Coordinates of C-alpha atoms and ligand atoms in Angstrom, one line a residue:
Chain A
M1227 CA 65.3 -45.4 122.6
L1228 CA 68.2 -43.3 123.7
G1229 CA 70.5 -45.2 121.3
F1230 CA 71.1 -42.0 119.4
L1231 CA 73.4 -40.9 122.2
R1232 CA 76.0 -43.2 120.9
S1233 CA 76.6 -40.9 118.0
T1234 CA 77.4 -37.2 118.2
I1235 CA 75.8 -36.5 114.9
L1236 CA 72.6 -38.3 115.7
S1237 CA 72.5 -36.5 119.1
K1238 CA 72.9 -33.2 117.2
I1239 CA 70.1 -34.1 114.9
V1240 CA 67.8 -35.0 117.8
M1241 CA 68.8 -31.6 119.3
A1242 CA 67.9 -29.8 116.1
V1243 CA 64.5 -31.5 115.6
S1244 CA 63.5 -31.1 119.2
G1245 CA 64.7 -27.5 119.1
A1246 CA 62.6 -26.9 116.0
A1247 CA 59.6 -28.2 117.8
L1248 CA 60.3 -25.8 120.7
V1249 CA 60.6 -22.9 118.2
G1250 CA 57.2 -23.9 116.9
F1251 CA 55.9 -23.8 120.4
L1252 CA 57.4 -20.4 121.0
I1253 CA 55.6 -19.0 117.9
A1254 CA 52.3 -20.5 118.9
H1255 CA 52.6 -19.4 122.5
L1256 CA 53.4 -15.8 121.4
T1257 CA 50.5 -15.8 119.0
G1258 CA 48.1 -16.8 121.8
N1259 CA 49.6 -14.4 124.3
L1260 CA 49.4 -11.4 122.0
L1261 CA 45.6 -11.7 122.3
V1262 CA 46.1 -9.8 125.6
F1263 CA 46.1 -6.7 123.4
A1264 CA 42.6 -7.6 122.1
G1265 CA 41.3 -7.4 125.7
P1266 CA 40.1 -9.8 128.4
E1267 CA 37.3 -11.3 126.4
K1268 CA 39.6 -12.6 123.6
I1269 CA 42.5 -13.9 125.7
N1270 CA 40.3 -15.5 128.3
A1271 CA 38.3 -17.2 125.7
Y1272 CA 41.5 -18.4 124.1
G1273 CA 42.7 -19.8 127.4
Q1274 CA 39.4 -21.6 127.9
G1275 CA 39.6 -22.9 124.3
L1276 CA 42.9 -24.5 125.2
R1277 CA 41.4 -26.1 128.3
D1278 CA 38.5 -27.4 126.2
L1279 CA 40.9 -29.3 124.0
G1280 CA 40.9 -31.9 126.8
P1281 CA 42.9 -35.0 125.7
L1282 CA 44.4 -33.1 122.7
L1283 CA 45.9 -30.6 125.1
W1284 CA 47.6 -33.5 126.9
V1285 CA 48.9 -34.8 123.6
L1286 CA 50.4 -31.4 123.0
R1287 CA 51.8 -31.1 126.5
I1288 CA 53.4 -34.5 126.4
G1289 CA 54.8 -33.8 122.9
L1290 CA 56.4 -30.7 124.3
L1291 CA 57.7 -32.5 127.3
V1292 CA 59.3 -35.1 125.1
A1293 CA 60.9 -32.4 123.0
V1294 CA 62.3 -30.7 126.1
A1295 CA 63.5 -33.9 127.5
L1296 CA 65.3 -35.0 124.3
H1297 CA 66.8 -31.6 123.8
I1298 CA 68.2 -31.5 127.4
I1299 CA 69.4 -35.1 127.4
S1300 CA 71.3 -34.6 124.2
S1301 CA 72.7 -31.3 125.4
I1302 CA 74.0 -32.9 128.6
F1303 CA 75.6 -35.8 126.7
L1304 CA 77.2 -33.5 124.1
A1305 CA 78.4 -30.9 126.6
D1306 CA 80.1 -33.6 128.6
K1307 CA 81.7 -35.0 125.5
N1308 CA 82.9 -31.6 124.5
R1309 CA 84.3 -30.8 127.9
T1310 CA 86.4 -34.0 128.0
A1311 CA 87.7 -33.4 124.5
R1312 CA 89.9 -30.6 125.8
P1313 CA 91.3 -31.6 129.3
V1314 CA 94.1 -29.0 129.2
S1315 CA 93.0 -25.5 128.2
Y1316 CA 95.0 -23.0 126.3
S1317 CA 96.7 -20.2 128.2
K1318 CA 95.8 -17.9 125.3
K1319 CA 92.8 -18.6 123.0
K1320 CA 91.0 -16.4 120.6
S1321 CA 87.8 -17.0 118.8
I1322 CA 88.1 -16.2 115.1
Q1323 CA 84.7 -16.0 113.5
S1324 CA 82.3 -17.6 116.0
T1325 CA 79.6 -15.5 117.6
I1326 CA 79.1 -15.1 121.4
A1327 CA 75.6 -16.6 121.0
S1328 CA 77.2 -19.7 119.5
R1329 CA 79.7 -20.1 122.2
T1330 CA 77.2 -19.7 125.1
M1331 CA 74.5 -22.1 124.0
L1332 CA 74.7 -24.2 127.1
F1333 CA 74.6 -21.2 129.4
S1334 CA 71.6 -19.6 127.6
G1335 CA 69.9 -23.0 127.6
I1336 CA 70.3 -23.5 131.3
T1337 CA 69.0 -19.9 131.9
I1338 CA 66.0 -20.7 129.8
L1339 CA 65.3 -23.9 131.7
T1340 CA 65.5 -22.1 135.0
F1341 CA 63.0 -19.5 133.8
V1342 CA 60.7 -22.1 132.4
A1343 CA 60.5 -23.8 135.8
Y1344 CA 59.7 -20.5 137.4
H1345 CA 57.2 -19.5 134.7
L1346 CA 55.3 -22.8 135.2
L1347 CA 55.2 -22.3 139.0
H1348 CA 53.8 -18.9 138.3
Y1349 CA 51.1 -19.3 135.6
T1350 CA 50.5 -23.1 135.4
Y1351 CA 50.6 -24.0 139.1
G1352 CA 49.8 -20.6 140.7
I1353 CA 52.5 -20.9 143.3
V1354 CA 54.3 -17.6 142.6
Q1355 CA 51.4 -15.2 143.0
P1356 CA 48.7 -17.3 144.5
E1357 CA 46.6 -14.2 145.3
F1358 CA 46.0 -13.5 141.6
Y1359 CA 45.7 -17.1 140.4
H1360 CA 42.0 -17.7 141.2
G1361 CA 40.6 -14.7 139.4
E1362 CA 37.4 -15.4 137.4
Y1363 CA 36.0 -13.7 134.3
M1364 CA 32.6 -13.9 132.8
L1365 CA 32.6 -14.3 129.0
H1366 CA 29.9 -12.7 126.8
D1367 CA 28.3 -16.1 126.4
G1368 CA 27.9 -16.3 130.2
R1369 CA 30.6 -18.9 130.9
T1370 CA 32.8 -18.1 133.9
V1371 CA 36.5 -18.8 133.1
H1372 CA 40.0 -18.4 134.5
D1373 CA 41.0 -14.8 134.3
I1374 CA 44.3 -14.9 132.4
Y1375 CA 44.1 -11.3 131.4
S1376 CA 44.3 -9.8 134.9
M1377 CA 46.8 -12.4 136.0
M1378 CA 49.2 -11.2 133.3
I1379 CA 48.7 -7.6 134.3
H1380 CA 49.4 -8.4 138.0
G1381 CA 52.5 -10.4 137.0
F1382 CA 54.0 -7.5 135.1
T1383 CA 53.2 -5.0 137.8
N1384 CA 55.8 -6.8 139.9
P1385 CA 59.3 -5.5 139.0
F1386 CA 61.1 -8.7 139.9
I1387 CA 58.8 -10.8 137.7
T1388 CA 59.1 -8.2 134.9
V1389 CA 62.9 -8.0 135.0
S1390 CA 63.4 -11.8 135.1
Y1391 CA 61.0 -12.2 132.2
V1392 CA 62.9 -9.6 130.1
L1393 CA 66.2 -11.3 130.9
A1394 CA 64.8 -14.8 130.1
V1395 CA 63.3 -13.7 126.8
T1396 CA 66.6 -12.1 125.9
F1397 CA 68.4 -15.3 126.6
V1398 CA 65.9 -17.3 124.6
C1399 CA 66.4 -15.0 121.6
M1400 CA 70.2 -15.1 122.0
H1401 CA 69.9 -19.0 122.0
L1402 CA 67.8 -18.9 118.9
N1403 CA 70.0 -16.3 117.2
H1404 CA 72.5 -19.1 116.7
A1405 CA 70.2 -22.1 117.0
I1406 CA 67.9 -21.6 114.0
A1407 CA 70.6 -21.3 111.4
S1408 CA 72.6 -24.0 113.2
A1409 CA 69.7 -26.4 113.0
F1410 CA 69.7 -26.1 109.2
Q1411 CA 73.4 -27.0 109.1
T1412 CA 72.9 -29.9 111.5
L1413 CA 70.2 -31.3 109.3
G1414 CA 72.5 -31.1 106.4
F1415 CA 71.2 -28.0 104.7
N1416 CA 73.9 -25.7 103.6
H1417 CA 74.0 -24.1 100.1
P1418 CA 75.8 -21.0 99.1
K1419 CA 72.7 -19.7 97.4
Y1420 CA 70.6 -19.9 100.6
N1421 CA 73.1 -19.5 103.5
A1422 CA 72.7 -15.8 103.8
K1423 CA 68.9 -16.1 103.7
I1424 CA 68.9 -18.9 106.4
K1425 CA 71.0 -16.7 108.6
M1426 CA 68.7 -13.8 108.1
F1427 CA 65.7 -16.0 108.8
G1428 CA 67.3 -17.1 112.1
V1429 CA 68.2 -13.6 113.2
G1430 CA 64.9 -12.2 112.0
L1431 CA 62.8 -14.8 113.6
S1432 CA 64.6 -14.5 117.0
A1433 CA 64.3 -10.7 116.7
I1434 CA 60.5 -10.9 116.0
L1435 CA 60.0 -13.3 119.0
W1436 CA 62.0 -10.9 121.2
V1437 CA 59.9 -7.9 120.2
G1438 CA 56.7 -9.9 120.4
Y1439 CA 57.3 -11.4 123.8
L1440 CA 58.5 -8.1 125.2
S1441 CA 55.6 -6.1 123.8
I1442 CA 53.4 -7.6 126.5
P1443 CA 55.1 -6.2 129.6
A1444 CA 55.8 -3.0 127.6
G1445 CA 52.1 -2.7 126.7
I1446 CA 51.1 -3.3 130.3
M1447 CA 53.7 -0.8 131.7
A1448 CA 52.6 1.8 129.1
G1449 CA 49.0 1.4 130.2
V1450 CA 47.8 0.2 126.8
V1451 CA 46.8 -3.0 128.5
K1452 CA 45.1 -2.3 131.8
L1453 CA 42.7 -3.8 134.4
I1454 CA 39.0 -3.4 133.5
E1455 CA 37.0 -1.9 136.3
G1456 CA 34.6 -4.3 138.0
A1457 CA 35.8 -7.3 136.0
H1458 CA 37.8 -8.7 138.8
Chain B
M771 CA 113.2 -7.7 115.5
K772 CA 113.2 -8.5 119.2
L773 CA 110.6 -10.9 120.5
L774 CA 109.4 -12.2 123.9
L775 CA 108.4 -15.9 123.3
K776 CA 106.3 -17.7 125.8
I777 CA 106.6 -21.3 124.8
W778 CA 105.0 -24.5 126.3
R779 CA 107.7 -26.8 127.4
Q780 CA 106.9 -30.4 128.4
Q781 CA 109.5 -33.2 128.8
N782 CA 107.1 -36.0 127.7
S783 CA 103.6 -37.2 127.8
E784 CA 104.0 -38.3 131.5
T785 CA 105.2 -35.0 132.9
E786 CA 103.5 -31.7 133.5
G787 CA 104.5 -28.8 131.3
K788 CA 104.6 -25.1 131.7
I789 CA 105.1 -21.9 129.7
V790 CA 108.8 -20.7 129.6
D791 CA 109.8 -17.2 128.5
Y792 CA 112.6 -16.7 126.0
M793 CA 113.9 -13.4 124.7
L794 CA 115.0 -13.6 121.1
D795 CA 117.0 -10.8 119.3
D796 CA 117.9 -10.2 115.7
V797 CA 114.9 -11.9 114.2
S798 CA 114.6 -11.0 110.5
P799 CA 111.2 -10.1 109.3
D800 CA 111.8 -12.3 106.3
M801 CA 112.2 -15.4 108.3
S802 CA 109.4 -17.9 108.5
F803 CA 108.0 -18.7 111.9
L804 CA 109.7 -22.0 111.9
E805 CA 113.1 -20.5 110.9
M806 CA 112.6 -18.1 113.9
L807 CA 112.2 -21.2 116.1
D808 CA 115.3 -22.8 114.4
V809 CA 117.3 -19.7 115.5
L810 CA 116.0 -20.0 119.0
N811 CA 116.9 -23.7 119.1
E812 CA 120.5 -23.0 117.9
K813 CA 120.9 -20.5 120.7
L814 CA 119.5 -23.0 123.2
I815 CA 121.8 -25.8 121.9
H816 CA 124.8 -23.4 122.2
K817 CA 123.9 -22.7 125.8
G818 CA 123.6 -26.5 126.5
E819 CA 119.9 -26.3 126.9
E820 CA 117.3 -28.6 125.4
P821 CA 115.9 -27.3 122.1
V822 CA 112.1 -26.8 121.6
A823 CA 110.5 -29.7 119.9
F824 CA 108.0 -28.9 117.2
D825 CA 106.6 -30.7 114.2
H826 CA 107.5 -29.8 110.6
D827 CA 108.4 -31.5 107.3
C828 CA 107.8 -29.9 103.9
R829 CA 107.9 -26.3 105.1
E830 CA 105.9 -25.3 102.0
G831 CA 102.4 -25.7 103.3
I832 CA 101.5 -29.1 101.8
C833 CA 102.3 -31.8 104.3
G834 CA 100.3 -30.9 107.3
A835 CA 103.1 -31.6 109.8
C836 CA 103.5 -28.1 111.2
S837 CA 101.1 -27.0 113.9
L838 CA 101.4 -24.5 116.7
M839 CA 98.8 -22.4 118.5
I840 CA 100.3 -18.9 118.0
N841 CA 98.8 -16.2 120.2
G842 CA 95.6 -18.2 120.6
V843 CA 95.1 -18.9 116.9
P844 CA 96.1 -22.1 115.1
H845 CA 98.8 -21.5 112.5
G846 CA 99.0 -17.9 113.7
P847 CA 97.4 -14.6 112.5
E848 CA 97.5 -15.0 108.8
K849 CA 94.4 -16.4 107.1
A850 CA 94.6 -19.6 105.1
T851 CA 98.3 -20.1 105.9
T852 CA 100.2 -22.8 107.6
T853 CA 102.7 -22.0 110.4
C854 CA 105.6 -22.9 108.0
Q855 CA 104.4 -20.3 105.5
L856 CA 103.9 -17.6 108.1
H857 CA 106.5 -14.9 108.1
M858 CA 107.8 -12.8 111.0
R859 CA 106.8 -9.6 109.2
K860 CA 103.3 -10.4 110.4
F861 CA 104.5 -9.6 113.9
T862 CA 105.8 -6.4 115.4
D863 CA 109.1 -5.6 117.0
G864 CA 109.0 -6.2 120.8
Q865 CA 105.8 -8.3 120.5
E866 CA 105.0 -11.1 122.9
I867 CA 104.2 -14.4 121.2
V868 CA 102.5 -17.3 123.1
I869 CA 103.2 -20.6 121.5
E870 CA 101.3 -23.7 122.6
P871 CA 100.6 -27.2 121.2
W872 CA 97.2 -28.2 119.8
R873 CA 95.0 -29.0 122.8
A874 CA 92.7 -32.0 122.6
A875 CA 92.4 -35.3 124.4
P876 CA 92.8 -37.3 121.2
F877 CA 96.0 -35.2 120.5
P878 CA 98.2 -36.0 123.5
V879 CA 101.4 -33.9 123.8
I880 CA 104.5 -36.0 123.1
K881 CA 107.0 -33.3 123.9
D882 CA 106.9 -29.5 124.0
L883 CA 104.9 -28.5 121.0
V884 CA 104.6 -31.9 119.3
V885 CA 101.3 -33.8 119.6
D886 CA 100.4 -37.3 118.5
R887 CA 97.8 -37.0 115.7
G888 CA 97.5 -40.8 115.3
S889 CA 93.8 -40.4 116.0
F890 CA 93.5 -38.8 112.5
D891 CA 95.2 -41.8 111.0
R892 CA 92.9 -44.2 112.7
I893 CA 89.9 -42.3 111.4
I894 CA 91.4 -42.5 107.9
Q895 CA 92.0 -46.3 108.3
K896 CA 88.3 -46.7 108.9
G897 CA 87.2 -45.5 105.5
G898 CA 89.4 -42.7 104.1
F899 CA 90.0 -44.7 100.9
I900 CA 88.3 -46.5 98.1
S901 CA 88.6 -50.2 97.5
A902 CA 89.8 -51.0 94.0
S903 CA 90.8 -54.2 92.3
T904 CA 94.5 -54.5 91.5
G905 CA 95.6 -54.9 87.9
S906 CA 95.9 -52.3 85.3
A907 CA 94.1 -49.1 85.9
Q908 CA 90.9 -48.3 84.1
D909 CA 91.1 -45.6 81.4
G910 CA 90.4 -42.4 83.3
N911 CA 88.3 -41.0 80.5
T912 CA 85.7 -43.7 80.8
I913 CA 84.6 -42.4 84.1
L914 CA 82.8 -39.1 83.7
V915 CA 82.9 -36.6 86.5
S916 CA 81.1 -33.3 86.3
K917 CA 83.2 -30.2 86.6
I918 CA 81.2 -29.0 89.6
D919 CA 81.7 -32.3 91.5
A920 CA 85.4 -32.5 90.5
D921 CA 86.0 -28.9 91.8
A922 CA 84.1 -29.5 95.1
S923 CA 85.9 -32.8 95.6
M924 CA 89.3 -31.1 94.9
D925 CA 88.5 -28.3 97.4
A926 CA 87.8 -30.9 100.1
A927 CA 90.9 -32.9 99.1
A928 CA 93.0 -29.8 99.9
C929 CA 92.8 -30.8 103.6
I930 CA 96.4 -31.6 104.8
G931 CA 95.3 -33.2 108.0
C932 CA 97.0 -30.7 110.2
G933 CA 94.4 -30.6 113.0
A934 CA 94.0 -26.9 113.2
C935 CA 90.3 -27.3 113.0
V936 CA 90.3 -29.4 116.2
A937 CA 92.7 -26.9 117.9
A938 CA 90.4 -24.0 117.1
C939 CA 87.1 -25.6 118.0
K940 CA 85.9 -24.8 121.5
N941 CA 84.6 -28.4 121.6
G942 CA 87.7 -30.0 120.2
S943 CA 85.7 -31.4 117.3
A944 CA 87.3 -33.1 114.3
S945 CA 84.2 -32.6 112.2
L946 CA 85.9 -30.4 109.5
F947 CA 88.7 -32.8 109.0
V948 CA 86.4 -35.9 108.8
A949 CA 83.9 -34.0 106.6
A950 CA 86.7 -32.9 104.2
K951 CA 87.8 -36.5 103.8
L952 CA 84.3 -37.7 103.3
S953 CA 83.5 -35.1 100.7
H954 CA 86.7 -35.7 98.9
L955 CA 85.8 -39.3 98.2
G956 CA 82.0 -39.1 98.4
L957 CA 81.6 -36.6 95.6
L958 CA 83.4 -38.8 93.0
P959 CA 82.0 -41.8 91.2
Q960 CA 84.8 -44.0 92.6
G961 CA 83.7 -43.2 96.1
Q962 CA 80.0 -44.1 95.7
P963 CA 80.1 -47.9 96.5
E964 CA 81.4 -47.2 100.0
R965 CA 79.8 -43.9 100.6
S966 CA 77.4 -45.0 103.3
T967 CA 79.7 -47.5 105.1
R968 CA 82.5 -44.9 105.0
V969 CA 80.5 -42.1 106.7
L970 CA 79.3 -44.4 109.5
A971 CA 82.7 -45.9 110.1
M972 CA 84.7 -42.7 110.1
V973 CA 82.2 -40.8 112.3
M974 CA 82.1 -43.7 114.7
Q975 CA 85.9 -43.7 115.0
M976 CA 85.9 -39.9 115.4
D977 CA 83.5 -40.3 118.3
E978 CA 85.5 -43.1 119.8
E979 CA 88.7 -41.2 119.7
G980 CA 87.2 -38.7 122.1
F981 CA 86.8 -35.6 119.8
G982 CA 84.0 -33.3 120.8
S983 CA 80.8 -32.6 118.8
C984 CA 80.2 -29.8 116.3
T985 CA 78.1 -26.9 117.5
N986 CA 78.4 -25.0 114.3
T987 CA 80.5 -22.1 115.7
Y988 CA 82.6 -22.2 112.5
D989 CA 86.0 -21.3 114.1
C990 CA 87.4 -24.4 112.4
E991 CA 86.7 -22.9 109.0
A992 CA 88.4 -19.6 109.9
A993 CA 91.4 -21.5 111.3
C994 CA 91.9 -24.0 108.4
P995 CA 95.0 -23.2 106.4
K996 CA 93.4 -24.7 103.3
G997 CA 90.1 -22.9 103.6
I998 CA 88.0 -26.0 103.9
S999 CA 84.3 -25.0 104.0
V1000 CA 81.8 -26.0 106.7
K1001 CA 79.4 -27.0 103.9
N1002 CA 81.3 -30.2 103.9
I1003 CA 80.1 -30.8 107.5
A1004 CA 76.5 -30.3 106.4
R1005 CA 77.2 -32.9 103.7
M1006 CA 78.6 -35.3 106.3
N1007 CA 75.5 -34.8 108.5
R1008 CA 73.3 -35.5 105.5
D1009 CA 75.1 -38.6 104.4
Y1010 CA 75.2 -39.8 108.0
L1011 CA 71.5 -39.3 108.5
K1012 CA 70.8 -41.0 105.2
A1013 CA 73.0 -44.0 106.0
S1014 CA 71.5 -44.3 109.5
L1015 CA 67.9 -44.2 108.4
F1016 CA 68.1 -46.3 105.2
G1017 CA 71.0 -48.6 106.0
V1018 CA 74.0 -49.1 103.8
Ligands
LIG800 C1 62.6 -22.4 124.4 C2 63.4 -23.4 124.6 C3 64.4 -23.8 123.6 C4 64.5 -23.7 122.2 C5 63.4 -23.1 121.3 C6 65.7 -24.2 121.7 C7 66.1 -24.4 120.4 C8 67.3 -24.9 120.0 C9 67.6 -25.1 118.6 C10 66.8 -24.9 117.4 C11 68.9 -25.6 118.6 C12 69.8 -25.9 117.4 C13 70.1 -27.3 117.3 C14 71.3 -27.5 116.3 O1 72.1 -26.7 116.1 O2 71.3 -28.6 115.7 C15 69.4 -25.6 120.0 C16 70.6 -26.0 120.4 C17 71.0 -26.2 121.7 N1 70.2 -26.0 122.8 FE1 68.4 -25.3 122.8 N2 66.4 -24.6 122.8 C18 65.7 -24.4 123.9 C19 66.0 -24.7 125.3 C20 67.2 -25.2 125.6 C21 67.5 -25.6 127.0 C22 66.6 -25.6 128.2 C23 68.9 -26.1 127.0 C24 69.7 -26.6 128.1 C25 69.5 -27.1 129.2 C26 69.3 -25.9 125.6 C27 70.6 -26.2 125.2 C28 71.0 -26.2 123.9 C29 72.4 -26.6 123.5 C30 73.5 -26.9 124.4 C31 72.4 -26.5 122.1 C32 73.5 -26.9 121.2 C33 74.3 -25.8 120.9 C34 74.7 -25.8 119.5 O3 74.7 -26.8 118.8 O4 75.2 -24.8 119.0 N3 68.3 -25.4 124.8 N4 68.4 -25.2 120.8
LIG801 S1 90.2 -29.3 107.6 FE1 91.8 -27.7 107.5 S2 92.4 -27.4 109.6 FE2 91.3 -29.4 109.6 S3 92.9 -30.9 109.3 FE3 92.2 -30.4 107.2 S4 93.6 -28.7 106.6 FE4 93.9 -28.9 108.8
LIG802 S1 105.7 -28.1 107.4 FE1 104.5 -29.1 105.9 S2 102.7 -27.9 105.9 FE2 103.9 -26.8 107.3

């Protein structure tokens, strides 16, 4: 199954396809999380809706896990190959037209990975802030569900969590600033008529994701999103 | 002009090398970069020292023999120009110039600034050709080539195999070179029969030689003295994917 690792080009293609799946996840995840602005009812019902997917949720989770695994395996293989390709470094080396984002993909990737692990420990496993993990919320239809809304607010009231989140989102968007346009090239799509648009799409989408993800802590800190009295 | 040259000196592939400083006076701004090194070498020979070894042949920008990392940029500061076509007027009086060989595992240093680019030859041997029967050549006019394809193929064929793309790439990737050779042949009717086997074989050899992978940073394109475009790399990826998925 990992035969693609024999070829740098196939590894890059796996990287691009798995990366594209992860970009899809980031868009979906943001769309869901923005419901926090619609109040506790909406976002908690959405969270419950995800849980109600049952086996389908597991299909999505496993798909995501496979994409992450493939992305990381190929990045390790390629990074190792790239390192050994230049055993003696230059005493003076200038980059000519490459961007910083393109030269630091491994670094931004590892930063993202570290944050994702922490993020899962926080919101999925409830290990980071266990005191806020078991909150319950009663939906209008009478069902009692996991209170995501207050958990998010408690998270972003903690300065350490907020700062690490802001940094991580920034690194994700730096990664994507290069990655999205890069994936088109890797998959063989390069045309003078569309190149400028592809680049704009990559930069634009990463900027939208950045603003979107950061609007949540911003909204909470600005008091637009706040705890509802008596709901907790 | 007066220059402080910091040049990589290395006796042979077995020994370790180091940067050695040389002061050089009376450099004419009209000299080419290689002529400036010729002047340095004459001085060194007069002093009984070993001259600096560097590669060169045509000295008119067409053979691909000259190389040199000049102040951190392959072929020096002038865009789309080989080292042999670079003139000293691009530098300033009193400037410090660091001169190093191409750095990549598949380009081992032979001596001083000379590297062995045999890895490129081995990639070409795997498919950088078309197979044609011997005998009298077919009348050229019977094979129609669109102007667009002919131009794109000619642009790719401008690659002189110098290796600046590898030298510039942070990953030591040879993608631009291999892609140029693939586009050069793959865009013409004569290149079609072997198009799929060619891309698989040449890329496999590229990987086996120990070149790095492309991360689309595009420094290669900026360093290339012939302005080869990275769109050729996209074409290589496309052809490679097609050949891997659908066979040859
Ligand atoms: C939210 C998570 C992530 C997303 C959405 C994402 C997306 C992408 C995309 C679309 C590409 C472009 C592929 C191409 O150019 O062919 C890419 C490249 C890359 N990613 Fe990720 N990635 C993520 C996480 C990671 C992680 C965790 C790592 C490392 C452990 C990583 C390391 C890399 C590397 C090294 C590259 C190749 C750099 C390049 O080709 O320029 N990424 N990523
Ligand atoms: S692609 Fe450009 S830089 Fe690379 S070998 Fe050919 S001419 Fe030299
Ligand atoms: S010596 Fe031939 S290209 Fe420079």
